[in-house]
Amino acid sequence: MHSLEPRIHAALLEHGVTFNVHDHADMASCRPVESPHEVAAHLGYELRRIARTVIVRRRGGDQSYFALVVGADEKIDFPRVTTHLGFGVKVAPLEDMETLTGFPRFGVSPIGIPAGVSVILCNCLLEQPTVLVGGGATGVEVELPPTALIEMTAATAAHIGHRLE
């Protein structure tokens, strides 16, 4: 059994957010849960409630980083991100992401990342009563209202994704 990363847990408590923790190990009946599809199916949720956080870096210029949060049923639309930010970005190398956030690749969360990293939440997530984001450890998700996620992370909401077919 995995647990919620301490920084994330402390931030949730500090902000008085109502949340649930979902551990993939608790969902496995006979084999490990390996995908957002399986998490959604186990919980009886639509896939769009499961979010993924991708760390990107500004192209050229300074080395600004951003956390893009989109539904698991969406693909990041980089032209829309460029329009929103006013400059291009690219996915940060895995090593940069892990060093910057302190989270493993499959546990990245917009909660608890360094203050200098701006969070952009796909506005489609605001249509959901709750969303699940990484819990800072592989196989752990934290579920909370998307409005609380915006407040906690000072995120901006923008149309940065498009649904996968």
Tab-separated table of C-alpha atoms in Angstrom:
chain	number	residue	atom	x	y	z
A	1	MET	CA	0.000	0.000	0.000
A	2	HIS	CA	1.260	3.455	-0.927
A	3	SER	CA	0.533	6.704	0.843
A	4	LEU	CA	-0.092	10.277	-0.129
A	5	GLU	CA	3.128	12.298	-0.406
A	6	PRO	CA	3.561	14.383	2.803
A	7	ARG	CA	3.768	17.769	1.006
A	8	ILE	CA	0.489	17.080	-0.738
A	9	HIS	CA	-1.212	15.871	2.431
A	10	ALA	CA	-0.035	18.942	4.358
A	11	ALA	CA	-1.228	21.307	1.614
A	12	LEU	CA	-4.669	19.683	1.520
A	13	LEU	CA	-5.025	19.982	5.296
A	14	GLU	CA	-3.696	23.548	5.314
A	15	HIS	CA	-6.319	24.615	2.777
A	16	GLY	CA	-9.127	22.715	4.512
A	17	VAL	CA	-9.913	20.755	1.351
A	18	THR	CA	-12.241	17.769	1.438
A	19	PHE	CA	-10.411	14.975	-0.370
A	20	ASN	CA	-10.187	11.221	-0.845
A	21	VAL	CA	-7.075	9.172	-1.460
A	22	HIS	CA	-7.247	6.296	-3.931
A	23	ASP	CA	-4.442	3.735	-3.829
A	24	HIS	CA	-4.185	1.518	-6.898
A	25	ALA	CA	-3.165	-1.395	-4.651
A	26	ASP	CA	-6.592	-1.225	-2.988
A	27	MET	CA	-8.270	-1.417	-6.407
A	28	ALA	CA	-6.497	-4.537	-7.620
A	29	SER	CA	-8.539	-7.693	-7.431
A	30	CYS	CA	-6.165	-10.104	-9.144
A	31	ARG	CA	-3.617	-7.905	-10.912
A	32	PRO	CA	-2.224	-4.386	-10.477
A	33	VAL	CA	-4.183	-1.415	-11.787
A	34	GLU	CA	-2.079	-0.056	-14.622
A	35	SER	CA	-3.978	2.696	-16.401
A	36	PRO	CA	-6.328	5.636	-15.931
A	37	HIS	CA	-8.977	3.558	-17.731
A	38	GLU	CA	-8.751	0.892	-15.035
A	39	VAL	CA	-8.898	3.483	-12.223
A	40	ALA	CA	-11.988	5.078	-13.771
A	41	ALA	CA	-13.649	1.696	-14.281
A	42	HIS	CA	-12.944	0.607	-10.701
A	43	LEU	CA	-14.417	3.831	-9.297
A	44	GLY	CA	-17.310	3.944	-11.757
A	45	TYR	CA	-16.136	7.347	-13.023
A	46	GLU	CA	-15.864	8.755	-16.492
A	47	LEU	CA	-12.279	8.823	-17.730
A	48	ARG	CA	-12.381	12.625	-17.963
A	49	ARG	CA	-12.363	12.851	-14.139
A	50	ILE	CA	-8.901	11.287	-13.996
A	51	ALA	CA	-6.316	13.996	-14.653
A	52	ARG	CA	-2.676	13.828	-15.593
A	53	THR	CA	-0.072	16.473	-14.930
A	54	VAL	CA	2.630	17.111	-17.507
A	55	ILE	CA	5.611	19.327	-16.721
A	56	VAL	CA	6.674	21.502	-19.639
A	57	ARG	CA	9.481	23.993	-20.131
A	58	ARG	CA	9.515	27.246	-22.062
A	59	ARG	CA	11.209	26.976	-25.452
A	60	GLY	CA	14.302	29.178	-25.656
A	61	GLY	CA	14.659	32.162	-23.363
A	62	ASP	CA	14.518	31.490	-19.652
A	63	GLN	CA	13.948	28.050	-18.182
A	64	SER	CA	10.397	28.637	-16.912
A	65	TYR	CA	8.418	25.507	-16.084
A	66	PHE	CA	4.666	24.932	-16.105
A	67	ALA	CA	2.398	22.131	-14.921
A	68	LEU	CA	-0.325	21.363	-17.452
A	69	VAL	CA	-3.263	19.430	-16.023
A	70	VAL	CA	-5.593	17.713	-18.497
A	71	GLY	CA	-8.135	14.919	-18.364
A	72	ALA	CA	-6.913	11.415	-19.146
A	73	ASP	CA	-9.264	11.442	-22.131
A	74	GLU	CA	-7.504	14.476	-23.590
A	75	LYS	CA	-4.324	15.292	-25.425
A	76	ILE	CA	-2.455	18.501	-24.685
A	77	ASP	CA	-3.009	20.933	-27.535
A	78	PHE	CA	0.382	22.654	-27.710
A	79	PRO	CA	-0.776	25.392	-30.138
A	80	ARG	CA	-3.488	26.330	-27.612
A	81	VAL	CA	-0.907	26.342	-24.807
A	82	THR	CA	1.283	28.638	-26.936
A	83	THR	CA	-1.666	30.959	-27.533
A	84	HIS	CA	-2.501	30.999	-23.824
A	85	LEU	CA	1.068	31.686	-22.678
A	86	GLY	CA	2.254	33.803	-25.585
A	87	PHE	CA	5.260	31.522	-26.203
A	88	GLY	CA	5.990	27.897	-27.002
A	89	VAL	CA	6.706	25.107	-24.541
A	90	LYS	CA	7.991	21.558	-24.776
A	91	VAL	CA	7.710	18.582	-22.480
A	92	ALA	CA	10.448	18.737	-19.857
A	93	PRO	CA	12.948	15.883	-19.804
A	94	LEU	CA	12.114	13.197	-17.225
A	95	GLU	CA	15.198	14.036	-15.177
A	96	ASP	CA	14.210	17.745	-15.014
A	97	MET	CA	10.653	16.822	-14.009
A	98	GLU	CA	11.765	14.535	-11.196
A	99	THR	CA	14.389	16.997	-9.930
A	100	LEU	CA	12.002	19.944	-10.132
A	101	THR	CA	8.968	18.316	-8.515
A	102	GLY	CA	10.456	15.575	-6.347
A	103	PHE	CA	7.700	13.286	-7.641
A	104	PRO	CA	8.149	10.077	-9.628
A	105	ARG	CA	7.053	9.996	-13.259
A	106	PHE	CA	3.674	8.378	-12.575
A	107	GLY	CA	2.960	10.334	-9.382
A	108	VAL	CA	3.298	13.937	-10.542
A	109	SER	CA	0.824	16.285	-8.911
A	110	PRO	CA	0.034	19.954	-9.394
A	111	ILE	CA	-0.234	20.119	-5.593
A	112	GLY	CA	3.022	20.644	-3.754
A	113	ILE	CA	5.189	21.602	-6.712
A	114	PRO	CA	7.630	24.518	-6.297
A	115	ALA	CA	6.168	28.020	-6.146
A	116	GLY	CA	7.892	29.086	-9.372
A	117	VAL	CA	5.991	26.509	-11.436
A	118	SER	CA	2.727	27.897	-12.802
A	119	VAL	CA	-0.207	25.502	-13.027
A	120	ILE	CA	-2.611	25.570	-15.968
A	121	LEU	CA	-5.741	23.452	-15.603
A	122	CYS	CA	-7.736	22.448	-18.663
A	123	ASN	CA	-11.095	24.127	-18.262
A	124	CYS	CA	-12.893	20.886	-19.191
A	125	LEU	CA	-11.985	19.611	-15.711
A	126	LEU	CA	-14.120	22.354	-14.176
A	127	GLU	CA	-17.198	20.547	-15.506
A	128	GLN	CA	-16.545	17.640	-13.113
A	129	PRO	CA	-17.715	17.467	-9.471
A	130	THR	CA	-14.299	16.094	-8.473
A	131	VAL	CA	-11.080	15.206	-10.269
A	132	LEU	CA	-8.262	12.814	-9.431
A	133	VAL	CA	-4.680	14.060	-9.662
A	134	GLY	CA	-1.399	12.398	-8.783
A	135	GLY	CA	-0.749	11.867	-5.113
A	136	GLY	CA	3.016	12.274	-5.321
A	137	ALA	CA	3.693	8.529	-5.426
A	138	THR	CA	3.214	5.957	-8.154
A	139	GLY	CA	-0.204	4.370	-7.817
A	140	VAL	CA	-1.770	7.023	-5.582
A	141	GLU	CA	-4.405	9.547	-6.635
A	142	VAL	CA	-6.021	12.313	-4.631
A	143	GLU	CA	-9.610	13.263	-5.426
A	144	LEU	CA	-10.832	16.799	-4.804
A	145	PRO	CA	-13.126	19.429	-6.318
A	146	PRO	CA	-11.490	21.166	-9.297
A	147	THR	CA	-12.267	24.564	-7.777
A	148	ALA	CA	-10.252	23.603	-4.695
A	149	LEU	CA	-7.396	22.508	-6.953
A	150	ILE	CA	-7.389	25.919	-8.624
A	151	GLU	CA	-7.431	27.732	-5.282
A	152	MET	CA	-4.659	25.577	-3.780
A	153	THR	CA	-2.300	25.863	-6.730
A	154	ALA	CA	-3.213	29.374	-7.950
A	155	ALA	CA	-3.879	27.697	-11.283
A	156	THR	CA	-5.347	29.381	-14.301
A	157	ALA	CA	-7.985	27.559	-16.312
A	158	ALA	CA	-7.673	27.526	-20.086
A	159	HIS	CA	-8.703	25.411	-23.047
A	160	ILE	CA	-5.378	23.546	-23.430
A	161	GLY	CA	-6.533	20.113	-24.519
A	162	HIS	CA	-8.699	18.278	-26.962
A	163	ARG	CA	-10.502	14.988	-26.566
A	164	LEU	CA	-8.866	11.870	-27.886
A	165	GLU	CA	-10.893	9.974	-30.438
